[in-house]
PDB file of C-alpha atoms in Angstrom:
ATOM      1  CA  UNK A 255      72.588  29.719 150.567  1.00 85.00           C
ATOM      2  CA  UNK A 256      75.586  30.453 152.208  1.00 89.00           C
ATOM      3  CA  UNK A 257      76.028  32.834 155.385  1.00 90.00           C
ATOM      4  CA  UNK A 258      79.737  32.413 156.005  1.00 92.00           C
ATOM      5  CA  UNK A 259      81.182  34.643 153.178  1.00 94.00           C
ATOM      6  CA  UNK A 260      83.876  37.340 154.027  1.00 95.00           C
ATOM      7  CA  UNK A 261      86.578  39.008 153.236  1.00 93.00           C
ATOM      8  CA  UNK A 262      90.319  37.387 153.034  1.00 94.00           C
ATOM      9  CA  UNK A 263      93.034  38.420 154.728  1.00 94.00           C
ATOM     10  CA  UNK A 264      95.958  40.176 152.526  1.00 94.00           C
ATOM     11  CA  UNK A 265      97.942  36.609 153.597  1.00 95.00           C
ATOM     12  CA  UNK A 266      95.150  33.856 152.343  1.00 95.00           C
ATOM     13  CA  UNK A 267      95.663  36.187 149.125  1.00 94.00           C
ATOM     14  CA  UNK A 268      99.141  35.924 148.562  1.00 95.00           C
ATOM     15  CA  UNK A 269      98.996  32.264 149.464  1.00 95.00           C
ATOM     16  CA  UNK A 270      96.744  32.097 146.241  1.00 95.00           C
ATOM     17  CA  UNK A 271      98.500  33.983 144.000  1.00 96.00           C
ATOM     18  CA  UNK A 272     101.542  32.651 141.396  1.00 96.00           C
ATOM     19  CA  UNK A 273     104.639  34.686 141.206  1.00 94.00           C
ATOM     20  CA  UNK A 274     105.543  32.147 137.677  1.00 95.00           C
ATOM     21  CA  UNK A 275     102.213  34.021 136.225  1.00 96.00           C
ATOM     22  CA  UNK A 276     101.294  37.140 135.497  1.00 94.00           C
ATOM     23  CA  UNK A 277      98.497  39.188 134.097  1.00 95.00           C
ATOM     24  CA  UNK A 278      96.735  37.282 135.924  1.00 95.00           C
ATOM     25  CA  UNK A 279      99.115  36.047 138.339  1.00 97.00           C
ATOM     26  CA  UNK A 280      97.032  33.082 139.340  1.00 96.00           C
ATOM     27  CA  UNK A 281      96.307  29.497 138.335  1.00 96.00           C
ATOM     28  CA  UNK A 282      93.196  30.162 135.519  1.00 94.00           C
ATOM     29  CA  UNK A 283      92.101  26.699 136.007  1.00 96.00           C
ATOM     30  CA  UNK A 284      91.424  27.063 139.798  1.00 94.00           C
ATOM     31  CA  UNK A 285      90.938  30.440 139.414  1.00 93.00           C
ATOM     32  CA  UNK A 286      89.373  31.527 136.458  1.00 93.00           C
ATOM     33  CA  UNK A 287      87.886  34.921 135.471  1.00 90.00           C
ATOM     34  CA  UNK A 288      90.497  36.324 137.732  1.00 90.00           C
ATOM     35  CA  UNK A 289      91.142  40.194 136.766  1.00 88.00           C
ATOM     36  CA  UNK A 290      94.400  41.421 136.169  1.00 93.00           C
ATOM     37  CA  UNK A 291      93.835  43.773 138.787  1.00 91.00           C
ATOM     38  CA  UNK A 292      93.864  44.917 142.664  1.00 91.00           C
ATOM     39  CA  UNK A 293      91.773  42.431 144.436  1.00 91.00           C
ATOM     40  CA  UNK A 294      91.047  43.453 148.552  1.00 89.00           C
ATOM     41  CA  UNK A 295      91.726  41.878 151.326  1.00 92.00           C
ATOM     42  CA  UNK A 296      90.453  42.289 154.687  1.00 90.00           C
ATOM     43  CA  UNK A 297      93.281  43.447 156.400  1.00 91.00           C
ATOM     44  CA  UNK A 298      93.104  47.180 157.493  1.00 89.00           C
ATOM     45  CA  UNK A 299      96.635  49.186 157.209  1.00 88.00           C
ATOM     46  CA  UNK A 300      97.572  49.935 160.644  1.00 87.00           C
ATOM     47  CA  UNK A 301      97.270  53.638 161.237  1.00 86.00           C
ATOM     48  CA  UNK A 302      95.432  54.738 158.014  1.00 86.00           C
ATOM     49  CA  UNK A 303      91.665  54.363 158.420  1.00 84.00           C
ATOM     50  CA  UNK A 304      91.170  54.818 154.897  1.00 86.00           C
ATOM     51  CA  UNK A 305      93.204  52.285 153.605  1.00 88.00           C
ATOM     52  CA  UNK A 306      93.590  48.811 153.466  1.00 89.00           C
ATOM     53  CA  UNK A 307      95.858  46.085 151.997  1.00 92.00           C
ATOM     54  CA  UNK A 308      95.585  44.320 148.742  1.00 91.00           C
ATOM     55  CA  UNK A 309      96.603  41.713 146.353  1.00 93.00           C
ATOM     56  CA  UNK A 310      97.727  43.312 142.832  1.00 93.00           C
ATOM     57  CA  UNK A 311      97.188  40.028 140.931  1.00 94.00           C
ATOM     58  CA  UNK A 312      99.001  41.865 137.607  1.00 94.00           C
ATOM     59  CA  UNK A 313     101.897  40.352 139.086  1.00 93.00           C
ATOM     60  CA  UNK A 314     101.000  38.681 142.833  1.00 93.00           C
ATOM     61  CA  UNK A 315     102.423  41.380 145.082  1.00 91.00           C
ATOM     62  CA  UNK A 316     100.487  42.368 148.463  1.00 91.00           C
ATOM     63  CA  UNK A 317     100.678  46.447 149.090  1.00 83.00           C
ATOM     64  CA  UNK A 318      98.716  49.113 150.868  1.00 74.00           C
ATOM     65  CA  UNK A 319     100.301  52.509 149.455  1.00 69.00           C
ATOM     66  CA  UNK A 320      97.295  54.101 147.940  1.00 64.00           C
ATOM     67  CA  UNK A 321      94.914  51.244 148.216  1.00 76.00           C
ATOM     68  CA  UNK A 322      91.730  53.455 149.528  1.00 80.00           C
ATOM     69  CA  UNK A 323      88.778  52.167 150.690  1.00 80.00           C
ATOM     70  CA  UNK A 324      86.481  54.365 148.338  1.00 83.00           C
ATOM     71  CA  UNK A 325      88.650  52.958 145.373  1.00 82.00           C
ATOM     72  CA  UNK A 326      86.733  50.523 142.979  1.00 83.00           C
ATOM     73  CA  UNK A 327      88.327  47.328 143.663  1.00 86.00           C
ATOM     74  CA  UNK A 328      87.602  43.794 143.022  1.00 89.00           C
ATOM     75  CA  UNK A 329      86.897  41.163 146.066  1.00 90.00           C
ATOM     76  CA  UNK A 330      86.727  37.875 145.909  1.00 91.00           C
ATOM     77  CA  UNK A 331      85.191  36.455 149.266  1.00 92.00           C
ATOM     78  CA  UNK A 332      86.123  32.951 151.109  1.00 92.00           C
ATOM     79  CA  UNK A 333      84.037  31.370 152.968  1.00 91.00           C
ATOM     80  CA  UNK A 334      84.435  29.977 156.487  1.00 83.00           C
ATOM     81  CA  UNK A 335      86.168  30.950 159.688  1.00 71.00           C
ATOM     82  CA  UNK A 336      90.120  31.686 160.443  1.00 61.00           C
TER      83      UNK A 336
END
C-alpha cells in the first residue's frame, strides 16, 4: 500500500553494490533475486535525453555509455524521499 516508491539515484546504487562479488555483485542475503544485469537508476546523463545512468551489477560498476532509455532494463525501486 505504498505511494512513496521511485527510482534510485545511480549513487544509492553503487552504495548497494559489492565490488568482493560478482555475478551478482551484491550481498544475496539482503539482496536476493538480484540479476546479474544492468539495473537503472534515476539519474539522467547530462546532455543525452535518451540516456540515463546505471548500475551493471555483473560486476558493481555505475556507467551511462549506451544505457538507453528504450533498453529493457531491470529497476529496483526505494522507497522514501532524498
Amino acid at each position: 500500500g505504498a505511494t512513496d516508491w521511485r527510482m534510485p539515484t545511480v549513487k544509492e546504487l553503487e552504495g548497494i553494490a559489492d565490488m568482493g562479488r560478482s555475478s551478482p555483485a551484491i550481498d544475496p542475503v539482503f539482496f536476493p533475486n538480484t540479476p546479474s544485469s544492468v539495473v537503472w537508476s534515476g539519474s539522467p546523463l547530462a546532455g543525452f535525453q535518451y540516456n540515463a545512468w546505471g548500475v551493471n551489477f555483473s560486476y558493481g560498476y555505475a556507467y551511462s555509455g549506451g544505457v538507453f532509455r528504450s533498453d529493457g532494463n531491470h529497476v529496483r525501486l526505494v522507497r522514501g524521499g532524498q
